[in-house]
Structures are given as structure tokens and as C-alpha cells.
Coordinates of C-alpha atoms and ligand atoms in Angstrom, one line a residue:
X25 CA 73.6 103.1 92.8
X26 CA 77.0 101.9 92.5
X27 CA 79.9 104.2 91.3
X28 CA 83.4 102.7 90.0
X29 CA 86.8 104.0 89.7
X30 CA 89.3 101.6 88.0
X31 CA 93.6 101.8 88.0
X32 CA 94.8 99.5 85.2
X33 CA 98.3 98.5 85.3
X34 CA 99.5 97.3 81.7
X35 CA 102.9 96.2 81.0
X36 CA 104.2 98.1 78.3
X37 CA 106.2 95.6 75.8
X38 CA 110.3 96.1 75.6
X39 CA 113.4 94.7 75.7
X40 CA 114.6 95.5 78.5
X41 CA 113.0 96.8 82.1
X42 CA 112.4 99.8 83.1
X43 CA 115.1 101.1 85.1
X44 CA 117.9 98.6 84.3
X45 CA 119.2 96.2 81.6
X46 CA 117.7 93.4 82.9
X47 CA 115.5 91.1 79.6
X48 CA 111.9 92.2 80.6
X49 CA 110.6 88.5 78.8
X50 CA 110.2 86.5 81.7
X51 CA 108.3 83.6 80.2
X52 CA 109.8 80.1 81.1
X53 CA 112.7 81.8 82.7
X54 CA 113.7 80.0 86.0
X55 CA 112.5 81.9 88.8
X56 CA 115.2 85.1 89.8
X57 CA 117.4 84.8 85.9
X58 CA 116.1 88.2 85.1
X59 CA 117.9 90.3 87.8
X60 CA 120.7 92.7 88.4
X61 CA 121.7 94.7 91.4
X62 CA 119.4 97.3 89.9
X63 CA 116.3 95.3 90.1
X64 CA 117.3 93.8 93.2
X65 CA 117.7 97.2 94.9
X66 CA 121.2 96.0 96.0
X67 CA 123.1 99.2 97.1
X68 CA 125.3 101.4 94.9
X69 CA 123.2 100.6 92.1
X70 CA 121.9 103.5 90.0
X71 CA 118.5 103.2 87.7
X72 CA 118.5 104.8 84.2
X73 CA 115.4 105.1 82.8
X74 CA 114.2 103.6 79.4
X75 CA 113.4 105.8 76.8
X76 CA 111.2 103.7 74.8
X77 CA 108.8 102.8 78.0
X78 CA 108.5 107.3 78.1
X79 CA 107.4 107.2 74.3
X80 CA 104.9 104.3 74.6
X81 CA 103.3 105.7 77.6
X82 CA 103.1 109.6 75.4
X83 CA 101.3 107.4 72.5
X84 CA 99.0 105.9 75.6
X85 CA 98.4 109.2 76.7
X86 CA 97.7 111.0 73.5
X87 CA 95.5 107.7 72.2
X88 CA 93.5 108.4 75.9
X89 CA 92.9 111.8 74.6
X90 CA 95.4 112.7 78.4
X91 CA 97.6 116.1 78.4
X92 CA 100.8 115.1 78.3
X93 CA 102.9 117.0 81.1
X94 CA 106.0 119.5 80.1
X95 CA 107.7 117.8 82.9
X96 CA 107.8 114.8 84.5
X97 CA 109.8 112.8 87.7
X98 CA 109.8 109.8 89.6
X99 CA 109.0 109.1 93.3
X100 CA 109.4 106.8 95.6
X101 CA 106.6 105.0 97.1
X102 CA 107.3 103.1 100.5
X103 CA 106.6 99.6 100.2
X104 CA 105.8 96.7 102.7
X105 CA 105.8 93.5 101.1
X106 CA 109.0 91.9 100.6
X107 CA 107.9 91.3 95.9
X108 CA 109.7 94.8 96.1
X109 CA 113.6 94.3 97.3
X110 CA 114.5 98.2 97.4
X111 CA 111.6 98.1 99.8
X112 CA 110.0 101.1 97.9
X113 CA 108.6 100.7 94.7
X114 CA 109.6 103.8 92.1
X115 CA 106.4 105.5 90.7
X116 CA 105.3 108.9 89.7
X117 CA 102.9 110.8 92.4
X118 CA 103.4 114.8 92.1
X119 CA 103.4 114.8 88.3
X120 CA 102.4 112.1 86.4
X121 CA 103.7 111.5 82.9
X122 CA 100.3 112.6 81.9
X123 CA 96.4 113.9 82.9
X124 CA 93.1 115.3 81.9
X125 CA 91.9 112.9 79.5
X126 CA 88.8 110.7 78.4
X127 CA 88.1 107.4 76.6
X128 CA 84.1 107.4 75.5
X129 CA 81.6 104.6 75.4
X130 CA 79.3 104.0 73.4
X131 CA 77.2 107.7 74.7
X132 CA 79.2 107.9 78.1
X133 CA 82.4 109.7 78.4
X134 CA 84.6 108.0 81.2
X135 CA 87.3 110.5 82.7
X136 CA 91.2 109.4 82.7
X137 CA 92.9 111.6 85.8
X138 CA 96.1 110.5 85.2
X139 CA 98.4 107.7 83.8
X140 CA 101.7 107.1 85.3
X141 CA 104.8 105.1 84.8
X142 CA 106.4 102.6 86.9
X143 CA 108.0 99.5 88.0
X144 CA 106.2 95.8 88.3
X145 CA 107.1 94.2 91.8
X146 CA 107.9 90.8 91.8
X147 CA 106.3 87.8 91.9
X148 CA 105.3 86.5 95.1
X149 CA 104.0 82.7 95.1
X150 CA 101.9 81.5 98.2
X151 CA 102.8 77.6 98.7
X152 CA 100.3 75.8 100.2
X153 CA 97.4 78.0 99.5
X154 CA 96.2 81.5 98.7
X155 CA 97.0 84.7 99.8
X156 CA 95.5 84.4 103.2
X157 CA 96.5 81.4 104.7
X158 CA 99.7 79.6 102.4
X159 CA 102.0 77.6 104.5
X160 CA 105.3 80.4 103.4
X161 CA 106.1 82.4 100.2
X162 CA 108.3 82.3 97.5
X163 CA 109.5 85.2 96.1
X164 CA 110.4 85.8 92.2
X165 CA 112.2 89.2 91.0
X166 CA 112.2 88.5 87.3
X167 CA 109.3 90.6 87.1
X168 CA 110.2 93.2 89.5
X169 CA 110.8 96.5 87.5
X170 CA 109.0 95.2 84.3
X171 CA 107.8 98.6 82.9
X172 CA 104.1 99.3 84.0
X173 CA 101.4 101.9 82.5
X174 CA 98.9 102.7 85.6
X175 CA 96.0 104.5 83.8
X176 CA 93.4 105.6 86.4
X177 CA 90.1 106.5 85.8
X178 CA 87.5 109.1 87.8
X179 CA 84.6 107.1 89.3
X180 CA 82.3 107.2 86.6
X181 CA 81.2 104.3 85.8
X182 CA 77.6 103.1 87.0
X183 CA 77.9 99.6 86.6
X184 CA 79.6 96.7 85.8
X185 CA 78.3 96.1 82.1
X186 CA 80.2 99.3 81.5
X187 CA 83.4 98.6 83.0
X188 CA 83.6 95.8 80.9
X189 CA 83.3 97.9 78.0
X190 CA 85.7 100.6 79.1
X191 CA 88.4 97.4 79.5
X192 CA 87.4 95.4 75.9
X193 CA 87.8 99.0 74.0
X194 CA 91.3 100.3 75.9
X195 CA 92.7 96.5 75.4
X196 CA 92.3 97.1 71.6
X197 CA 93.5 100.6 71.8
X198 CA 97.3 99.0 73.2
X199 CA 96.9 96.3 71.3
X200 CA 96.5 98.6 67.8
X201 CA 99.6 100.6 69.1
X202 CA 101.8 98.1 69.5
X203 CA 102.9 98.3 73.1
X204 CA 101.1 95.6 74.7
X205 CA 100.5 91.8 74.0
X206 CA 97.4 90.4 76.0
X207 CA 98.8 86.7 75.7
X208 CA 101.1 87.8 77.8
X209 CA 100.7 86.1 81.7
X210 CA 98.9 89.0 83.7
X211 CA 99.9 91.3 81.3
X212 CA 96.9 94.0 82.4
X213 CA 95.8 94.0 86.0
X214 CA 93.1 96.1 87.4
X215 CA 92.3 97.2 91.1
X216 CA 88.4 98.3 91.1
X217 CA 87.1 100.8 93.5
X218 CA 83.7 100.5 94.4
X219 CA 81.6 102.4 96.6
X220 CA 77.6 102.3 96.9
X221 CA 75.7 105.6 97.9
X222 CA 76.5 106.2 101.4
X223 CA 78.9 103.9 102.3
X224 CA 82.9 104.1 101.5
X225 CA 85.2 103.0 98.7
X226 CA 86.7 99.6 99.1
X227 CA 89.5 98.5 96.5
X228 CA 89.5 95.3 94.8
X229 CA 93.5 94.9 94.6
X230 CA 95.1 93.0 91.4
X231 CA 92.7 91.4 89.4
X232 CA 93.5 89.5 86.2
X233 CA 91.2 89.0 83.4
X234 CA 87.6 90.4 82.2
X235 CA 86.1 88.0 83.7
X236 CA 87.2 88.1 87.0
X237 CA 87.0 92.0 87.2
X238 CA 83.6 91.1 86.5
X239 CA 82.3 88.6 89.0
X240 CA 84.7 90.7 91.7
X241 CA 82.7 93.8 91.2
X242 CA 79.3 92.1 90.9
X243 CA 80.0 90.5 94.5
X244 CA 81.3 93.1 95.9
X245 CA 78.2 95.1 95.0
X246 CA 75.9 93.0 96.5
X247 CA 78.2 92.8 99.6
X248 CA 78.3 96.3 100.0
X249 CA 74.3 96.8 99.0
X250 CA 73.6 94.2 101.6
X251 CA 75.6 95.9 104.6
X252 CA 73.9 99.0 104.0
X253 CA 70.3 97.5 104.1
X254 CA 71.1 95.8 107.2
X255 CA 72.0 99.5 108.8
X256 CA 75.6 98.5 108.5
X257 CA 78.8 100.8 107.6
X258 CA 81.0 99.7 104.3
X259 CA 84.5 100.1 105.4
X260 CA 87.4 101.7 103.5
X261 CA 89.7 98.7 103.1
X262 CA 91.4 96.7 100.7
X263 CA 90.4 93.3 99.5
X264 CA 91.1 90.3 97.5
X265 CA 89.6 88.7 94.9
X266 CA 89.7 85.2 95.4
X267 CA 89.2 83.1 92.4
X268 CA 87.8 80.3 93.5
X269 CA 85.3 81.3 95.8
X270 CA 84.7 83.9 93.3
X271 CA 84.2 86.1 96.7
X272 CA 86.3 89.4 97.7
X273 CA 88.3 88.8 101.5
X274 CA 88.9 91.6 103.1
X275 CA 93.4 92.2 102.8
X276 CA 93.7 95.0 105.1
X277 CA 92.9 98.3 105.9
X278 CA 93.0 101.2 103.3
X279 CA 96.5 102.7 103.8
X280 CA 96.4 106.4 103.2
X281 CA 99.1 108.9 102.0
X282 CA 100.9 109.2 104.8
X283 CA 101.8 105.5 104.7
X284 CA 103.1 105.4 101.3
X285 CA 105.7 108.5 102.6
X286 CA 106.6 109.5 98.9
X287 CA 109.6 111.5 98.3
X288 CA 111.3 112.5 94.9
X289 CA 113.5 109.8 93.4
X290 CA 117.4 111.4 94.3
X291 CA 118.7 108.7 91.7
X292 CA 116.8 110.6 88.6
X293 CA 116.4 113.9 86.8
X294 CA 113.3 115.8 86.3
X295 CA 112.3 115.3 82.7
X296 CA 111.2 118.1 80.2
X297 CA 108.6 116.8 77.4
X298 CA 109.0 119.5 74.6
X299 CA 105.8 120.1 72.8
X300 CA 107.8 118.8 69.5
X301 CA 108.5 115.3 71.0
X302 CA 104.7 115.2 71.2
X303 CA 104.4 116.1 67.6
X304 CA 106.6 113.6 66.8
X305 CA 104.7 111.1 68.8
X306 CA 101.5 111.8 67.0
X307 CA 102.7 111.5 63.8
X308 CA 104.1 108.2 64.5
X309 CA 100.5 107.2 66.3
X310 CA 99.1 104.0 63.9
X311 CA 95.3 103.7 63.3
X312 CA 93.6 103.6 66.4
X313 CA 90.1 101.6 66.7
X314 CA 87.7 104.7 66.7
X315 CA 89.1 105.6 63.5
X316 CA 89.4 102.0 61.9
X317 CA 85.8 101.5 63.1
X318 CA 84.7 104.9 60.6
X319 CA 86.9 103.0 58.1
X320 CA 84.7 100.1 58.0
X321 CA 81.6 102.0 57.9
X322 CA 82.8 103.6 54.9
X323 CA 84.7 101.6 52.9
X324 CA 83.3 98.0 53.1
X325 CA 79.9 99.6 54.3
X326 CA 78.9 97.5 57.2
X327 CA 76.8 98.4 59.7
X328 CA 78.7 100.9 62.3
X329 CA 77.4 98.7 65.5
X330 CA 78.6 95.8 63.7
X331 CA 81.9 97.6 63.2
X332 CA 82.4 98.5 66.7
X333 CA 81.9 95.2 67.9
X334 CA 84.4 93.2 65.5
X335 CA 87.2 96.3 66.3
X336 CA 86.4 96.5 70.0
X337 CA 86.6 92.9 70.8
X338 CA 90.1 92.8 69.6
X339 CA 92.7 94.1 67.4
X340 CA 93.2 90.7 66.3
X341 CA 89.4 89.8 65.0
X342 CA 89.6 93.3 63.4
X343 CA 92.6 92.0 61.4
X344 CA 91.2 88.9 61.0
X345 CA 87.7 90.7 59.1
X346 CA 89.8 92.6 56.7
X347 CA 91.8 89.2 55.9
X348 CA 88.4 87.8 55.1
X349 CA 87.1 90.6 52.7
X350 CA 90.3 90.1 50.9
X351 CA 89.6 86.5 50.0
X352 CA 85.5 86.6 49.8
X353 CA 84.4 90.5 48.9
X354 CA 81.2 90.5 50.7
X355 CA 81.8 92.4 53.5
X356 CA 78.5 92.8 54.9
X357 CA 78.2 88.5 54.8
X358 CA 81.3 88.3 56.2
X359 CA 80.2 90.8 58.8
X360 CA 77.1 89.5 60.2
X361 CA 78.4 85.9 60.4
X362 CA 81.4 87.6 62.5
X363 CA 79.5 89.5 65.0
X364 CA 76.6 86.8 65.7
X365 CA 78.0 83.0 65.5
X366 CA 81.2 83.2 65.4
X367 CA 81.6 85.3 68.2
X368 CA 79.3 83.4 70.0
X369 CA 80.9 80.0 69.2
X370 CA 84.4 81.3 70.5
X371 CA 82.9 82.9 73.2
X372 CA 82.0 79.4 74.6
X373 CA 85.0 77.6 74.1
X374 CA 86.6 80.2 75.6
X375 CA 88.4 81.4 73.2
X376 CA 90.0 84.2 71.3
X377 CA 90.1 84.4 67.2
X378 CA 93.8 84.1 67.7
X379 CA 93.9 81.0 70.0
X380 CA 91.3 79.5 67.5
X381 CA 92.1 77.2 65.0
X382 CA 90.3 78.9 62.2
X383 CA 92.3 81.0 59.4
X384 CA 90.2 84.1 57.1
X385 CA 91.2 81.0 54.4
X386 CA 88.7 78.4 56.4
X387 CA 86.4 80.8 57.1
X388 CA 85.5 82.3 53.8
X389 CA 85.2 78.9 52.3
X390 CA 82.5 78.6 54.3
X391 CA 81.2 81.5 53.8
X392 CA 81.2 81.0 50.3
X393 CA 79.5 77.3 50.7
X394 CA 76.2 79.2 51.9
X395 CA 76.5 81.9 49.6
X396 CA 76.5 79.8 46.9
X397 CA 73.6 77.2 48.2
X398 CA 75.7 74.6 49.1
X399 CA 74.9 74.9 52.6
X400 CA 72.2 76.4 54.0
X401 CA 72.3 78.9 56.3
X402 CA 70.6 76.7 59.4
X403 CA 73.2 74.0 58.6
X404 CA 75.8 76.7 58.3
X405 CA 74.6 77.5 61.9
X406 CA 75.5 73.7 62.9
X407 CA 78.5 73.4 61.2
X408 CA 80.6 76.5 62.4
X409 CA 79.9 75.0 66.1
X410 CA 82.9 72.3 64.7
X411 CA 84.3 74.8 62.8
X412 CA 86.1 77.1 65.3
X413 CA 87.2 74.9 67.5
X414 CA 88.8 72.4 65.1
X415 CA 90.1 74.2 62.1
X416 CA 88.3 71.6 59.7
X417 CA 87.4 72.2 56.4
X418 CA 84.0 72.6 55.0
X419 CA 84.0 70.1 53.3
X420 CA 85.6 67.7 55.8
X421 CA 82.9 68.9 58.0
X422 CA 80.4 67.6 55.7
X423 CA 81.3 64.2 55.0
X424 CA 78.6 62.2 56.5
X425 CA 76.2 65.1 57.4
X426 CA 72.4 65.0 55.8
X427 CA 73.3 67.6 52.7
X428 CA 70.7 69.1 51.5
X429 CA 70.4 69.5 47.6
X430 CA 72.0 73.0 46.5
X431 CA 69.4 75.1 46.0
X432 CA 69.1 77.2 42.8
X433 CA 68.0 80.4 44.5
X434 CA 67.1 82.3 41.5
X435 CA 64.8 79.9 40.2
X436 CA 63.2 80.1 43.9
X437 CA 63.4 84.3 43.2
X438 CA 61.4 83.7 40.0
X439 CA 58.5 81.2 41.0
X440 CA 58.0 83.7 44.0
X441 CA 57.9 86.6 41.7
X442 CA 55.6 84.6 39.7
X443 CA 53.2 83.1 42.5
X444 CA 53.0 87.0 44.5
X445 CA 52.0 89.4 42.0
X446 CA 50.2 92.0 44.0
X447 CA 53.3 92.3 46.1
X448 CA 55.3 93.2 43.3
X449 CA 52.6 95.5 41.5
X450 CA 53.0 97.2 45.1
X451 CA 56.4 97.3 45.0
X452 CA 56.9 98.6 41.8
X453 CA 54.2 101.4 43.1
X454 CA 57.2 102.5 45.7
X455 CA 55.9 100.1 48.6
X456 CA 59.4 98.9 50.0
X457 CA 57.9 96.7 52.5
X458 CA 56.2 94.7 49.9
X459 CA 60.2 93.1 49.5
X460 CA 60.3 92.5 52.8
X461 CA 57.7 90.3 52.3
X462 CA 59.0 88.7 49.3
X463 CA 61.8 88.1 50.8
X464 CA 60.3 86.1 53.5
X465 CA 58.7 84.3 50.6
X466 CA 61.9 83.0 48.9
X467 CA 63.3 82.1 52.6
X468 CA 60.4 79.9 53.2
X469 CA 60.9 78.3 50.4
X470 CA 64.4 77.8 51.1
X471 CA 63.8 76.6 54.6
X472 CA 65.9 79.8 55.8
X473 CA 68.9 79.5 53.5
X474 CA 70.3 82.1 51.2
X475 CA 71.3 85.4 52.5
X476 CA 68.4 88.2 52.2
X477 CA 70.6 90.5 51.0
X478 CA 71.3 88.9 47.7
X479 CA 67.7 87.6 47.5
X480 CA 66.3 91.4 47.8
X481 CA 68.9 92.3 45.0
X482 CA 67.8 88.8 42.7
X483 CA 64.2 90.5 43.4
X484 CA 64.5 93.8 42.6
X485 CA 66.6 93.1 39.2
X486 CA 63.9 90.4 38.2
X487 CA 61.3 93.0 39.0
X488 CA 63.0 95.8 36.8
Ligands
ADP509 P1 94.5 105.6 95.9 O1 95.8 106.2 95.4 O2 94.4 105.5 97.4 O3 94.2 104.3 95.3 P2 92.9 107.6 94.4 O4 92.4 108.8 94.9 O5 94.1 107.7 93.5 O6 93.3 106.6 95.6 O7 91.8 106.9 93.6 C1 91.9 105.6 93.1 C2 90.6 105.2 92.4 O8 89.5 105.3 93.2 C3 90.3 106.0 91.2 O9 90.2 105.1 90.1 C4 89.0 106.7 91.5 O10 88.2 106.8 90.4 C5 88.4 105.7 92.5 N1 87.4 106.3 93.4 C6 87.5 107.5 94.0 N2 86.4 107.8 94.8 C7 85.6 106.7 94.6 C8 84.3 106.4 95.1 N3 83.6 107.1 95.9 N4 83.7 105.2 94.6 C9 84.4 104.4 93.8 N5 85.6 104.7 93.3 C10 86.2 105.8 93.7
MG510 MG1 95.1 102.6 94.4

């Protein structure tokens, strides 16, 4: 059995970086505009550390259910690759800004150790090829000291279906507190630890993207299952996911404390957290998914899986649900065509609800199209398919299709009522099932269109 351990490093959204006034937006900036002696580690130059980076990481801490430490300092961490000018990168080692904490899934209740602060390195860019064999490297600072969140987990997860999880629920967790943006380029990185039984733990440096954390730890698992069978020893060592093989290549050996050489940061004070900055903290924390997710399971009355799904995907889709309801006040319609096609339909064009083209406006008309019997439901099936990717209107969407005639569904409710009588003599003895079945009456009739829901209430008022 595999176990997995996982250090995500998220940048936390500001203005500035961490340490120095240097704009921490980097996009489309020439390569090196984001610098000052600071970030360039030139000498003489002091770092002051942003406040607003300390109370984004407390709100991470306290949404990850960490401990949030009465003090706090930085270290320095030596470092050998020239994305980090100062030549050691400044972290926090001997006390974290926070530990002890726990994000659960689903039934399984995966331990945070700690969560630090500290600084992005730069960029490095490998001409000519990929990290193991480019012709020379550039080197870009504009990133270095970008303020970084390293949140590391204890090894508990099993497999990979449940780091996947873990990452989709604690995205949406930053994302509903504000202090992260996911469009951002490489804004979360993760390194993976994976170890089978027996053998050591190798670490999957820097990955970017769910999907790549995935395929990386699925090789890697095989790799290492494999070396064992054959009577082989897994070493500890680093490695590199390489995108396009979609194979991990082994980087280097495992460094180990010693090499890092930390010692306390002389250019900054220890930090005191009073227990009422904490307080404060809290009571500034916004709605955070677990809680939104009981929200929709009592006030619009959806199904609580169904809930979990449209909060944990993303902040954005949950946002995007309660736009919906707004305009179209059927949740539970609304709901089920979130969770099944529509996910499904962005999923394979690869998209997000926010890089979509489709608006709560587009969706609920058609929504409202099937719920009135102006499409059916199979067509409905068809027609989002066009829908999401192009942002088209129903009705657009339907010029030159085969449209069916709209179907009067409670003159479909009332011939079946008519044509099944010892169903509903059952049902009005307390048999529920004998709906069910009605039910499936009207939708044959239908050819599948209509949504059961309102068919079982048409039923059960015609019945009364
Ligand atoms: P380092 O600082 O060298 O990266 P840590 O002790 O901080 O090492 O651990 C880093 C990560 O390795 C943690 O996420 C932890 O869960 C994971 N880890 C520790 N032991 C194992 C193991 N046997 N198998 C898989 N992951 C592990
Ligand atoms: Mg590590």
C-alpha cells in the first residue's frame, strides 16, 4: 500500500512581496522589473516583513483547523541554485507560523503538521530543453520573494483518488478566503512524497496542476511497486516530474538537514501572536466551504453530496449555483443538471465555469426550456454539449435542430393516472413505490423528458 505526504506552496495574493516593496503581480512584466536590492539579496539591504501575508496565513491556519503559534521567526535555509540571489532562501523551520491541525475528507481526517511562511525563488527558464539537459538557463527574480503559504501534511493519504480530493477541497477553501487566485500562473505547487511499504520516501519536487500531481504520483507508484517486486531498494531521492513524458527522473539525492544549515534570520525580530489578534482573525474569517455546503442543504434543500461537489470543485461554480437559483428558483433542477452534465461537459473541454462562456443568465434559460417542455430532457442532454463551450443561446442553439412538439406534461400525468388505476388505488393505500412507477409511466410517454420531480408532485396533487 502506498502512503503520501504532500507540502503545498500557495502564493498568498498582495500587493507587494514579502519581505520588500517590490509589486508581487508579475504577469506580463519583462523578465527582472519586479526587483530591488531586497529581493536581489544585494548587501546592506534589510527585509521587513509584510503584515498582511502574517494575517492571511493566521486565516489559513485557523480555516485548516492548525494552532496558531504565540510566537513566531524566520530562518534561513541554505540554498544551491542560483533562482535564489541571497543564496539562502528565508523560511520558518523551528517554529512555524502555525501546527497541529486537520482538513477532513469525505470520512478520512488528513493531518496538517505545520504551515509556514516564506519567500518564492525565482524563475529559472531552461533554454533549449527541460530541466535535465537545456543548453544554459535564464534566470528571472520577479518572482523571487513573492509571499508563499507551505502547508504540509502527515502521510496519510492511501492513494491518489484522495489526494486529489484533499487539493480540489483546500483550493476552494483559499479561494473562499480571498487570499489566493488559481488563474494565477503556478500559483499552487505541490511536492508529493511517496513511499510504498518497505521501501523509502522519494519527493516529487514542484508540480503544477491537479492533473499532473496526479499522473506523477500514479507513475511513481508503479515505479516504486515495480522495484520492490523485482527485489530492488526504492531510494530516498528527489525527482522531477517531467510533463511530457508524463514520467518522474530522478533530480538528485535527498538532501537532509544538515545541508539546508538553517540558522535564525539576524535581519528579523521574533514575533508574538496575541491570543486577541487571533480573535480578531476569526471574526473577520468569511464563509468557508464546509459551512456553505450545510447552507445549501438547508436552505435550497439539495442533496448534501450534490452540495459538496458544486462547493468543492470551486468557489467559483459555488457562486455561480446561487446566481442560478436567483434567476430560476428550483434549486434541486438547477442542482442535478450542475453536478452531472455540466460538469461533465466542462470537464472535457477542459475547462473551468469561470473560463467558460456560459453566464447563471444562459444557463437558467435553459433550464427553464426543459422545465417547461420546450426541450426535452435527452435533447437538453445534446444541446448543453454546445452550450458551454460557446455561450449561445437556447434558442440560437435550436435553430435548425429536429424540435420536438412541447409536450403538455399534465395531460400526459392525467391519461397515465387514468390508464394505471391499480397503481394509484395502491398508492393512495400508502404504497410509495407505486409513484415510482407512475413516474416511469409518464416518462415513457414523454420519451424521458420532464423532470420526475415535478411529475411526482403533478401525480400526487391529481391523485388527492
Ligand atoms: P523534508 O523537509 O525533507 O521535505 P519532512 O519530514 O518535512 O521532510 O516531510 C515532508 C513530507 O514528507 C511531509 O508531507 C510528510 O507527510 C511526508 N512523508 C514523511 N514520511 C513519509 C513516508 N514514509 N511516505 C510518504 N510521505 C512521507
Ligand atoms: Mg520537502
Amino acid at each position: 500500500m502506498a502512503k503520501i505526504g504532500l507540502e503545498v506552496h500557495v502564493h498568498l495574493l498582495s500587493k507587494s512581496k514579502l519581505f520588500c516593496s517590490s509589486p508581487a503581480d508579475y504577469e506580463g512584466k519583462e523578465p527582472n522589473e519586479n526587483t530591488c536590492p531586497t529581493c536581489l539579496g544585494l548587501p546592506g539591504s534589510k527585509p521587513v516583513v509584510n503584515k498582511k501575508i502574517v494575517d492571511s496565513a493566521m486565516m489559513v491556519a485557523k480555516a485548516l483547523n492548525c494552532q496558531v503559534s504565540p510566537t513566531m521567526f524566520f530562518s534561513r535555509k541554505s540554498y544551491f541554485y542560483p533562482d535564489m540571489p541571497k543564496n539562502f532562501q528565508i523560511t520558518q523551520y523551528e517554529i512555524p507560523i502555525a501546527t497541529n491541525g486537520h482538513l477532513n475528507i469525505g470520512d478520512m481526517k488528513i493531518r496538517i503538521r505545520r504551515i509556514q511562511i516564506e519567500e518564492d525563488p525565482g524563475k529559472l527558464v531552461h533554454v533549449g530543453g527541460s530541466i535535465t539537459n537545456a543548453k544554459y538557463v535564464l534566470v528571472d527574480y520577479n518572482r523571487a520573494g513573492i509571499p508563499l503559504v507551505e502547508i504540509v501534511t502527515e502521510p496519510d493519504f492511501k492513494d491518489v483518488k484522495q489526494v486529489r480530493e484533499f487539493l480540489s477541497k483546500l483550493q476552494s477553501i483559499l479561494e473562499h478566503l480571498e487570499v489566493y487566485d488559481p488563474a494565477k500562473e503556478a500559483s499552487l505547487r505541490v511536492d508529493a512524497n511517496i513511499s510504498v511499504e518497505g521501501g523509502s520516501r522519494v519527493e516529487v519536487k514542484n508540480i503544477t496542476g491537479f492533473a499532473s500531481v496526479e499522473k506523477a504520483l500514479s507513475y511513481e507508484i508503479v515505479r516504486q511497486e515495480n522495484l520492490m517486486r523485482m527485489g530492488q531498494k526504492v531510494a530516498m531521492e528527489t525527482r522531477h516530474f517531467d510533463e511530457n513524458t508524463r514520467m518522474t527522473v530522478m533530480l538528485r539525492k535527498k538532501e537532509t538537514e544538515e545541508d539546508y544549515g538553517y540558522i535564525f534570520e539576524p535581519d528579523l525580530p521574533q514575533f508574538n501572536i496575541f491570543e486577541k489578534a487571533v480573535k480578531a482573525i476569526e471574526r473577520q474569517m468569511p464563509e468557508l466551504p464546509d459551512a456553505r455546503v450545510q447552507r445549501f442543504v438547508k436552505s435550497y434543500k439539495i442533496p448534501e453530496k450534490q452540495a459538496q461537489i458544486i462547493v468543492y470543485t470551486d468557489k467559483a461554480l459555488a457562486d455561480f449555483f446561487e446566481e442560478c437559483v436567483k434567476l430560476f428558483k428550483k434549486p434541486d433542477f438547477v442542482s442535478r443538471w450542475i453536478v452531472t452534465d455540466l460538469l461533465k461537459v466542462l470537464n472535457w473541454n477542459d475547462l473551468t465555469i469561470k473560463k467558460s462562456n456560459l453566464t447563471p443568465k444562459l444557463f437558467t434559460e435553459f433550464l427553464k426550456a426543459m422545465d417547461e417542455g420546450e426541450v426535452t430532457e435527452r435533447l437538453g442532454k445534446e444541446l448543453i454539449k454546445e452550450l458551454v463551450p460557446t455561450g449561445k443561446s437556447v434558442k440560437e442553439l435550436m435553430r435548425g435542430k429536429m424540435v420536438p412538439a412541447k409536450i403538455d406534461l399534465e395531460n400526459v400525468v392525467k391519461e397515465v393516472v387514468k390508464e394505471n388505476k391499480k397503481a394509484v388505488e395502491d398508492y393512495k393505500k400508502g404504497n410509495e413505490k407505486a409513484v415510482q412507477f407512475l413516474i416511469g409511466q409518464v416518462l415513457r410517454k414523454t420519451k424521458a423528458s420532464g423532470d420526475p420531480n415535478k411529475i411526482r408532485e403533478l401525480i400526487k396533487k391529481l391523485i388527492k
